[in-house]
Short mmCIF file of C-alpha atoms and ligand atoms in Angstrom, two decimals:
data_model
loop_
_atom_site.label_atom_id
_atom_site.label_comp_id
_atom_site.label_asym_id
_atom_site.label_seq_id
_atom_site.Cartn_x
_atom_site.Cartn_y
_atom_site.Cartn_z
CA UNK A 1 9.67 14.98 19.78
CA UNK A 2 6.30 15.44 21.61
CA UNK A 3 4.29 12.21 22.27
CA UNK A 4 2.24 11.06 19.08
CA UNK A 5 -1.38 11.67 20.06
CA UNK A 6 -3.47 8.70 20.31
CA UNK A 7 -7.55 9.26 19.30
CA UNK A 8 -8.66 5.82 18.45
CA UNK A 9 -7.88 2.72 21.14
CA UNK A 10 -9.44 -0.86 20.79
CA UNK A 11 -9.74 -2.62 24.10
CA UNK A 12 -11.50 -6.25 25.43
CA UNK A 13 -15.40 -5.12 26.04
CA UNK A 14 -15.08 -3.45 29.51
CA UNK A 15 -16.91 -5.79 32.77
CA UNK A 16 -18.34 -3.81 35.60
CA UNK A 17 -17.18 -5.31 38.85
CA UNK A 18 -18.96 -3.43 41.30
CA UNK A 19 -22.71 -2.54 40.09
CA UNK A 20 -26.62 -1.40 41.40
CA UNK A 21 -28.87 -2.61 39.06
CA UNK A 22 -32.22 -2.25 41.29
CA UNK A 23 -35.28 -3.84 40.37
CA UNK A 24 -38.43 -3.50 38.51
CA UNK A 25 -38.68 0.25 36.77
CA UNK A 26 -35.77 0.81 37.88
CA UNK A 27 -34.01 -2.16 36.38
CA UNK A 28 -35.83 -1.72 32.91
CA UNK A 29 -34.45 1.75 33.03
CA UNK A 30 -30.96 1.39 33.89
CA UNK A 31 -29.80 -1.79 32.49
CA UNK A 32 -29.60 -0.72 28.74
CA UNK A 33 -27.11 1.98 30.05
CA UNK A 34 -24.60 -0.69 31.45
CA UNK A 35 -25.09 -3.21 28.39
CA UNK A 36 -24.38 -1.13 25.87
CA UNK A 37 -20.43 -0.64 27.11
CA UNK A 38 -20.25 -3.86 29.58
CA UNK A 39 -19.96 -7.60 28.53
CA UNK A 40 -20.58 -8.88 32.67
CA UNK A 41 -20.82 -6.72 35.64
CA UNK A 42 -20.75 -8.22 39.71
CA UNK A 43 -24.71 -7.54 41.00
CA UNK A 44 -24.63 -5.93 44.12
CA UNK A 45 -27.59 -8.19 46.03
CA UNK A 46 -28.70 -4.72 48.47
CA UNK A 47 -32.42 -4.70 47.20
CA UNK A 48 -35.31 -4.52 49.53
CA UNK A 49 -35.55 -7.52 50.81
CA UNK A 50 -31.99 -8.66 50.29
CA UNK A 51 -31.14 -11.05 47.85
CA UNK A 52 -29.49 -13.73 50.65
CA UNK A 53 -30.12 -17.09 49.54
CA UNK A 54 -28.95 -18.77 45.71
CA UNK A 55 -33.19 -18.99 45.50
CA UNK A 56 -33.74 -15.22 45.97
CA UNK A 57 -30.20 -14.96 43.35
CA UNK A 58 -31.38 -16.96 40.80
CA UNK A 59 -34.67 -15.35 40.85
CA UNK A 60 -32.96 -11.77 40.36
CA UNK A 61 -30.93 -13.27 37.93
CA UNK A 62 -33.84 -14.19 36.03
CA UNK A 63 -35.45 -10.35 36.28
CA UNK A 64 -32.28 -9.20 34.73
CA UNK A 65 -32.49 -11.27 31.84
CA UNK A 66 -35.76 -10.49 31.22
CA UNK A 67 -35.39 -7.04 31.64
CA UNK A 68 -32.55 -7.11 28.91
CA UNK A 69 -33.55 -5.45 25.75
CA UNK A 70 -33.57 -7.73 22.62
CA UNK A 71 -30.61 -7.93 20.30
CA UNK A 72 -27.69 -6.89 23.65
CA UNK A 73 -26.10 -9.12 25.63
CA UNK A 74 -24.95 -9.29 29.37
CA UNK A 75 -24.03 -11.25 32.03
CA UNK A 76 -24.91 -10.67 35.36
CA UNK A 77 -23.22 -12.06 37.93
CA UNK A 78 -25.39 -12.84 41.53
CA UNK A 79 -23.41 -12.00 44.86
CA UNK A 80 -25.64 -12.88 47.74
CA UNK A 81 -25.67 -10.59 50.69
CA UNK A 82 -24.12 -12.04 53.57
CA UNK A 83 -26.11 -11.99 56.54
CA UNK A 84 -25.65 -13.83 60.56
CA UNK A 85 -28.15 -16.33 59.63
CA UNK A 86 -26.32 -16.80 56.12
CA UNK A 87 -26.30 -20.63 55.47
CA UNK A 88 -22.60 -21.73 54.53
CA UNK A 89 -24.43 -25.18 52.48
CA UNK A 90 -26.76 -22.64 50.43
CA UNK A 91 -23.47 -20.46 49.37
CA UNK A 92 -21.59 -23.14 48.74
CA UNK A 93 -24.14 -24.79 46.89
CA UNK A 94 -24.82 -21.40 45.03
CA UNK A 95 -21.12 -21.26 44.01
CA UNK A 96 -21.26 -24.73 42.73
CA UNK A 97 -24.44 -24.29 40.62
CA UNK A 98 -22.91 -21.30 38.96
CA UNK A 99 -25.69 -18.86 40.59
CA UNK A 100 -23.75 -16.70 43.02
CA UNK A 101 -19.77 -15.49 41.76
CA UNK A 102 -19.30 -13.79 45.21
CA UNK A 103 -20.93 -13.07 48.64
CA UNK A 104 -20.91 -8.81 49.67
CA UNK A 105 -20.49 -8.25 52.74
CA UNK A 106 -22.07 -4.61 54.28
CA UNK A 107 -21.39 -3.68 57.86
CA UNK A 108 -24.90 -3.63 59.47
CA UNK A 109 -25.96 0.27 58.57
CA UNK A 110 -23.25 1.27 56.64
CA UNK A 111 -25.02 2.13 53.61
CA UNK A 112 -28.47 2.25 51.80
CA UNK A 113 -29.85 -1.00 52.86
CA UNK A 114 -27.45 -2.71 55.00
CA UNK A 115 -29.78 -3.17 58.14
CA UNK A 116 -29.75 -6.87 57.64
CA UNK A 117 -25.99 -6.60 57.17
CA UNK A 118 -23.47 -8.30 59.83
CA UNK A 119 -22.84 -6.70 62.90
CA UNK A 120 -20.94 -9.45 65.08
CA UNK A 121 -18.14 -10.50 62.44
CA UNK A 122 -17.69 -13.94 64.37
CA UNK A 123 -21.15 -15.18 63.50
CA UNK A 124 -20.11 -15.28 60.01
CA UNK A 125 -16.74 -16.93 60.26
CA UNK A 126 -18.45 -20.56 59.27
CA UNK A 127 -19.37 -18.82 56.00
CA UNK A 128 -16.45 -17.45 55.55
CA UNK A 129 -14.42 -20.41 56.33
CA UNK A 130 -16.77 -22.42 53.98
CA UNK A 131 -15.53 -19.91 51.14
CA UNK A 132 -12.32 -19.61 51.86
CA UNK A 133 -12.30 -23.30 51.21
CA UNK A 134 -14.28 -23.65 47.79
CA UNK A 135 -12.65 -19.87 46.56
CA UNK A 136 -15.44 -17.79 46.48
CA UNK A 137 -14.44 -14.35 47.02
CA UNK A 138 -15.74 -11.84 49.43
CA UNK A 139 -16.84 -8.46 48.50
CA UNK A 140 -16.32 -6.22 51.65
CA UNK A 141 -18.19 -2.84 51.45
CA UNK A 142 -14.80 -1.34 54.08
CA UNK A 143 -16.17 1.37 56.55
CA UNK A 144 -17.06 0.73 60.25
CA UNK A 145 -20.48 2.24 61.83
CA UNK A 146 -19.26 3.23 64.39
CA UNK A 147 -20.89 6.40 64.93
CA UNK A 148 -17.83 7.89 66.88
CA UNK A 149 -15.79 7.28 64.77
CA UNK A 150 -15.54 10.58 61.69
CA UNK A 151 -16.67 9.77 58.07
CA UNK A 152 -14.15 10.16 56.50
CA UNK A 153 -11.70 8.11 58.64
CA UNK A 154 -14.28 4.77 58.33
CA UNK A 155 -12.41 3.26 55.41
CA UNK A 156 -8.98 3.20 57.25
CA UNK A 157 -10.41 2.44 60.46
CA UNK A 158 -12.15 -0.73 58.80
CA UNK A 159 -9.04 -1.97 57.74
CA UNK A 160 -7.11 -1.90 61.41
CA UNK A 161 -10.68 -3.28 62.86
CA UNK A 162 -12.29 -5.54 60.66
CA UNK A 163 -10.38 -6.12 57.54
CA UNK A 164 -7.06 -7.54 59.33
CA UNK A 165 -8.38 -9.44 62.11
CA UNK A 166 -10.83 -11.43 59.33
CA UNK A 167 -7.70 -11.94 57.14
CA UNK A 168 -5.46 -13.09 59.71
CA UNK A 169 -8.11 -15.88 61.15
CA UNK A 170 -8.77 -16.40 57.45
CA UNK A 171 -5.99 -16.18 55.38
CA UNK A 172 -6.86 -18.05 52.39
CA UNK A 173 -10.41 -16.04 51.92
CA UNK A 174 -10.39 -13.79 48.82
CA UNK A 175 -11.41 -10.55 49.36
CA UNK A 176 -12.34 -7.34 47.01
CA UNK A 177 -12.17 -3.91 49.06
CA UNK A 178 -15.00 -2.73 46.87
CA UNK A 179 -15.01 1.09 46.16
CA UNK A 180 -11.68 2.16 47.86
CA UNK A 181 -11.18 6.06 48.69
CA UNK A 182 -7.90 6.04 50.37
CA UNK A 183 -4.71 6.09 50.05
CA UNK A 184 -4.37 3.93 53.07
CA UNK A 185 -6.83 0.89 51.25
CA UNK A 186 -4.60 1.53 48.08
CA UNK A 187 -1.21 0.81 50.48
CA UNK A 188 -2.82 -2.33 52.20
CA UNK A 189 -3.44 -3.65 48.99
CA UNK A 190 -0.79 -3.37 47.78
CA UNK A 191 1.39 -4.41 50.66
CA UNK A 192 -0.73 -7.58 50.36
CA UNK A 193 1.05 -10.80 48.68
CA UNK A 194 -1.99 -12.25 47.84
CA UNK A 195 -6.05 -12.58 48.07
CA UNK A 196 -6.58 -9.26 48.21
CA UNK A 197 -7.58 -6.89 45.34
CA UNK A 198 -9.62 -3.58 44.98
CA UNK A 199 -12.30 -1.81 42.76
CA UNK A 200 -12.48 1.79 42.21
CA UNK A 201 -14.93 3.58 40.73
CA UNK A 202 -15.23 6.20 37.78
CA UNK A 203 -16.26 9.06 40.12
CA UNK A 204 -13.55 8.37 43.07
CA UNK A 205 -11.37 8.82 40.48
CA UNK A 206 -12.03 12.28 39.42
CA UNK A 207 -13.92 14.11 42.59
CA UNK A 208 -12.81 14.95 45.67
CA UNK A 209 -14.45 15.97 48.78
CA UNK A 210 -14.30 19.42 47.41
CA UNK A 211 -16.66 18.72 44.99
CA UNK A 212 -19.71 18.14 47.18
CA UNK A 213 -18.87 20.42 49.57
CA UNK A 214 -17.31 23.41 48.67
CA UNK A 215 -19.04 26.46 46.91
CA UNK A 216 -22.22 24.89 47.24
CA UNK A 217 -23.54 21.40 48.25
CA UNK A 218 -23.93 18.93 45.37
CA UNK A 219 -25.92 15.71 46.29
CA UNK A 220 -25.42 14.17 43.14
CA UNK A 221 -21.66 13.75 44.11
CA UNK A 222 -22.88 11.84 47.86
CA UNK A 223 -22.23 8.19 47.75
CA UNK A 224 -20.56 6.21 50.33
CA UNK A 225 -18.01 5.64 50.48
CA UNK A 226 -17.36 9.55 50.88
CA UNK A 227 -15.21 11.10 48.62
CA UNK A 228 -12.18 12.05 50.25
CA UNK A 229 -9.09 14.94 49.97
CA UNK A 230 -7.41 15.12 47.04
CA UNK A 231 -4.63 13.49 48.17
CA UNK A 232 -6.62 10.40 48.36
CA UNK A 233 -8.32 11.07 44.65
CA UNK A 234 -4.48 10.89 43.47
CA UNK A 235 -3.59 7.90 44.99
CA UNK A 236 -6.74 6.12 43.53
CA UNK A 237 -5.55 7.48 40.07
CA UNK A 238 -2.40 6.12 40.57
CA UNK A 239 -2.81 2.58 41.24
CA UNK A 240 -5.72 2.18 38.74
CA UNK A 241 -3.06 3.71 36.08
CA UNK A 242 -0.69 1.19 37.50
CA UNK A 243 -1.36 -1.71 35.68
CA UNK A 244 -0.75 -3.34 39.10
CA UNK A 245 -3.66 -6.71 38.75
CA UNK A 246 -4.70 -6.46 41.64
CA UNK A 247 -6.89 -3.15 41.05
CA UNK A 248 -10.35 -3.18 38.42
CA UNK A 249 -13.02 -1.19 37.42
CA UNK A 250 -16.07 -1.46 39.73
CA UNK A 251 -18.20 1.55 39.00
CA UNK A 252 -20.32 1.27 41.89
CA UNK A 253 -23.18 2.89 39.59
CA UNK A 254 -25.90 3.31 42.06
CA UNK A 255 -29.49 5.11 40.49
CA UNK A 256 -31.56 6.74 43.00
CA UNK A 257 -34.07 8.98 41.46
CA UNK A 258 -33.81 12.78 41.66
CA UNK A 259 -36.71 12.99 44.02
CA UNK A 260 -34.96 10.25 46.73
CA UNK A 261 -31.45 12.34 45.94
CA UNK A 262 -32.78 15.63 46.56
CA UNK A 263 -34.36 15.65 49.61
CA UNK A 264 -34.20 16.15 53.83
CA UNK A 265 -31.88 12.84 53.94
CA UNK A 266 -31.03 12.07 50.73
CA UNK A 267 -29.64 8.87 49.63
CA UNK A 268 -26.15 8.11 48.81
CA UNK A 269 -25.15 6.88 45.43
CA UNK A 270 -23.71 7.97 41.94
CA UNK A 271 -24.93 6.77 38.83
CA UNK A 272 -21.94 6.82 35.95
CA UNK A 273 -23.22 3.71 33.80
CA UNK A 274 -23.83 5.67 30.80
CA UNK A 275 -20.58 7.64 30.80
CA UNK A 276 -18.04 6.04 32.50
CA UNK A 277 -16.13 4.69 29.82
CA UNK A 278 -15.99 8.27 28.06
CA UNK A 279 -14.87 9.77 32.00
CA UNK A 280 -12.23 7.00 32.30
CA UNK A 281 -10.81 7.23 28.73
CA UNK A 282 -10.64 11.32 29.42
CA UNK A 283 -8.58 9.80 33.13
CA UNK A 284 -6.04 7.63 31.40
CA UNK A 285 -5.65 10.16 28.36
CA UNK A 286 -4.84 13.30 30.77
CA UNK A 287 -2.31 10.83 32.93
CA UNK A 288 -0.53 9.51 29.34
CA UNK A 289 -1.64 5.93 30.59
CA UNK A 290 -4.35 5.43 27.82
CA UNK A 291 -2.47 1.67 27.49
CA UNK A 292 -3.61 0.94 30.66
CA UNK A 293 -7.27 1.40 30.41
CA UNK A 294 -7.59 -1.90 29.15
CA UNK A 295 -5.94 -3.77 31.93
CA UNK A 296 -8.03 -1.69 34.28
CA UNK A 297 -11.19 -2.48 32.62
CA UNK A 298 -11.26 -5.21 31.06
CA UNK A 299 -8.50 -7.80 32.14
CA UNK A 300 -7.37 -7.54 35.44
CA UNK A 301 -11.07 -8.18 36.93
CA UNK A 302 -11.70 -11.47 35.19
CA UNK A 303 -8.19 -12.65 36.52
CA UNK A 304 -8.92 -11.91 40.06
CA UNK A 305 -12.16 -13.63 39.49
CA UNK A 306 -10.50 -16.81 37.46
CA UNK A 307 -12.84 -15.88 34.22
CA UNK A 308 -11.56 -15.34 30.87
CA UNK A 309 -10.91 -11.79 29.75
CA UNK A 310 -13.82 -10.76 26.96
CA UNK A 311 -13.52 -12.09 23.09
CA UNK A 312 -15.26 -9.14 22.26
CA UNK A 313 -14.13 -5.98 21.94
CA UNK A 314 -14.83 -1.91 21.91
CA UNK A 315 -13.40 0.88 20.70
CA UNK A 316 -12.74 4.53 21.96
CA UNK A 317 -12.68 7.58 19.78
CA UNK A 318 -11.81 11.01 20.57
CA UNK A 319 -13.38 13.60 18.88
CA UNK A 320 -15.81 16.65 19.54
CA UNK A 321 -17.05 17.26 22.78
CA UNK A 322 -19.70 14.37 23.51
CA UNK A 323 -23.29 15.31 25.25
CA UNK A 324 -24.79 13.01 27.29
CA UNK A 325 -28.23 13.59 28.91
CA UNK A 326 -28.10 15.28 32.45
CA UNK A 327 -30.20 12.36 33.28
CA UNK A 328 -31.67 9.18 32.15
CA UNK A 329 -35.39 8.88 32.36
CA UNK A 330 -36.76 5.48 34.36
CA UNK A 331 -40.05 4.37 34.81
CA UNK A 332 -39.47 5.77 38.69
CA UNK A 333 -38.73 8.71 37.75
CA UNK A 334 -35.44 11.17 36.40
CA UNK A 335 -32.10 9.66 37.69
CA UNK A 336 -28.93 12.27 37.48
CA UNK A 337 -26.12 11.12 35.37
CA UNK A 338 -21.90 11.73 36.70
CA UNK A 339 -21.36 15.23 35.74
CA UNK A 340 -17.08 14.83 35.68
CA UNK A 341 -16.76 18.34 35.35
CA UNK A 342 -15.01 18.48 32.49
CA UNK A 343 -15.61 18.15 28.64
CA UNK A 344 -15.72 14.07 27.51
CA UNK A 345 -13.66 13.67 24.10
CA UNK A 346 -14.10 10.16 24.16
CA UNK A 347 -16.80 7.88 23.42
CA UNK A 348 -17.70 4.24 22.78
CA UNK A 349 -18.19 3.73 18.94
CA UNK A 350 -21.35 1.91 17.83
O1 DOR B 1 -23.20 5.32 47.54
C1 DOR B 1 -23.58 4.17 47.67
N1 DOR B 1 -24.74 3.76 47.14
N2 DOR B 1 -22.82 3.31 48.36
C2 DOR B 1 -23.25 2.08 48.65
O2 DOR B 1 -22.53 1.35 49.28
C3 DOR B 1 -24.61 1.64 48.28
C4 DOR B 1 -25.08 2.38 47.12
C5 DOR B 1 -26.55 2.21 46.86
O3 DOR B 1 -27.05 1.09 46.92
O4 DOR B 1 -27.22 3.20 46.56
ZN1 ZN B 2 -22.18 -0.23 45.82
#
């Protein structure tokens, strides 16, 4: 008997756990595209300046809401970007208000703006002791700067360097390995017994290295963490097919316009807000796991984070061919939407 083809599924509204919302323009331009699909999504704090105290969080927090379109709802919530001069009272405090969910953590120059990131990890440990005591998790953006050390070997290297030695002095600290590209982040998760979970994006999941590199470079795939062999692409399939908690949806949806992608140096960062619930329904359908979408989108992320899964829900229907724009128009300019490579059969019904 060949498996009964599924084209409709109803899941909890999807959260984005992992998300670059910008500011100004940018913001008015890009929000709609998140709202429509996502009930809440984790706002990563990297703007220019930082968002490091609960003031500067609330503040952003604020901009969002008032860049919302009327008649769709959202929750954003603030992670404040941890810095050496990070106050443990003002996170704590931000924690207990409600302002700030989680505190991100970026290497200094690992990524687009991470100068004011930490460089010396032991000039944070009274923040991260503070946290590990009121249980406000720690989103880690995992690669060492090292510049000796190869690209594509910064994710596992983080782990041995950074990521164990902070989790051994600080057991009880919760921790997200945002992004993960490796097979070797997907194995220390999992070999964890507790406090540790992962995001993976929409993209991770269906390129590999290949994609930006051979035939051809493609800029639009560049984000960072790299893309790696497929190997690793497979891995990341697996355990977000898994059903295995301790792995959610964080799209790491990050606009740059076409102008700042396409240039000498051009910036790192994929934006997949519009159609990543289309690209992961077409991920889960071609692995036979559609029954684990939900669990990866919408339920296992609000249990890692002690919220309750949405009320509200969406549904998926597979049909014709869907076109989405090859980019969304902001008031900063043209921003290049995921191109998965393939034909998207599923969309969100309105
Ligand atoms: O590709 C990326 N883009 N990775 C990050 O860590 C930051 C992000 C951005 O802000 O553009
Ligand atoms: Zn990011």
């Amino acid at each position: 008997m060949s498996p009964k083809i599924i084209d409709r599924l109803t899941i909890r509204r999807p959260d984005d756990w992992h998300l670059h919302l910008r500011d100004g323009a940018m913001l008015q331009g890009v929000l709609p595209e998140s709202a429509r699909h996502f009930g809440r999504a984790i706002i990563m704090p990297n703007l220019v300046p930082p968002v490091v105290t609960a003031a500067h969080a609330a503040a952003y927090r604020d901009r969002i809401m008032a860049a919302l379109p009327d008649g769709m709802a959202f929750q954003p919530l603030m992670t404040l970007y941890l810095t050496e001069d990070t106050d443990p009272a003002d996170v704590a405090r931000a924690h207990a208000d409600g302002i700030a969910t989680a505190v991100k953590l970026y290497p200094a120059g690992a990524t687009t703006n991470s100068a004011s990131g930490v460089a010396d990890f032991d000039k944070v440990r009274p923040v991260l002791e503070t946290m590990a005591e009121i249980g406000m998790p720690l989103c880690v953006h995992g690669e060492v700067t090292d510049p000796d050390i190869d690209i594509f070997d910064r994710e596992a290297a983080f782990i041995d360097k950074v990521l164990k030695p902070i989790r051994k002095k600080t057991p009880d600290l919760r921790v997200v390995m945002e992004h993960v590209t490796t097979q070797n982040a997907v194995d220390y998760v999992r070999d964890s017994s507790k406090n540790l979970a992962a995001t993976i994006t929409t993209h991770h999941l269906i390129i590999n290295r290949n994609h930006i590199l051979a035939g051809g470079i493609r800029p639009h795939y560049y984000c960072l963490p790299v893309a790696k062999r497929e190997k690793h692409r497979v891995a990341l399939v697996q355990a977000a097919i898994s059903g295995d908690k301790r792995f959610f949806l964080g799209t790491d949806s990050a606009p740059h316009t076409d102008a700042r992608k396409l240039q000498e140096c051009g910036c790192a960062g994929v934006f997949s807000a519009t159609n990543t619930m289309s690209c992961l329904a077409e991920v889960f359908d071609a692995a036979r796991k559609l029954s684990q979408l939900e669990a990866f989108a919408s339920l296992n992320g609000p249990a890692f984070y002690g919220l309750p899964a949405s009320e509200d829900t969406i549904t998926l229907v597979r049909g014709a061919p869907v076109d989405y724009p090859a980019h969304i128009d902001t008031g900063e300019g043209p921003v290049t939407l995921f191109n998965p490579g393939f034909p998207l059969h599923w969309h969100v019904e309105t």
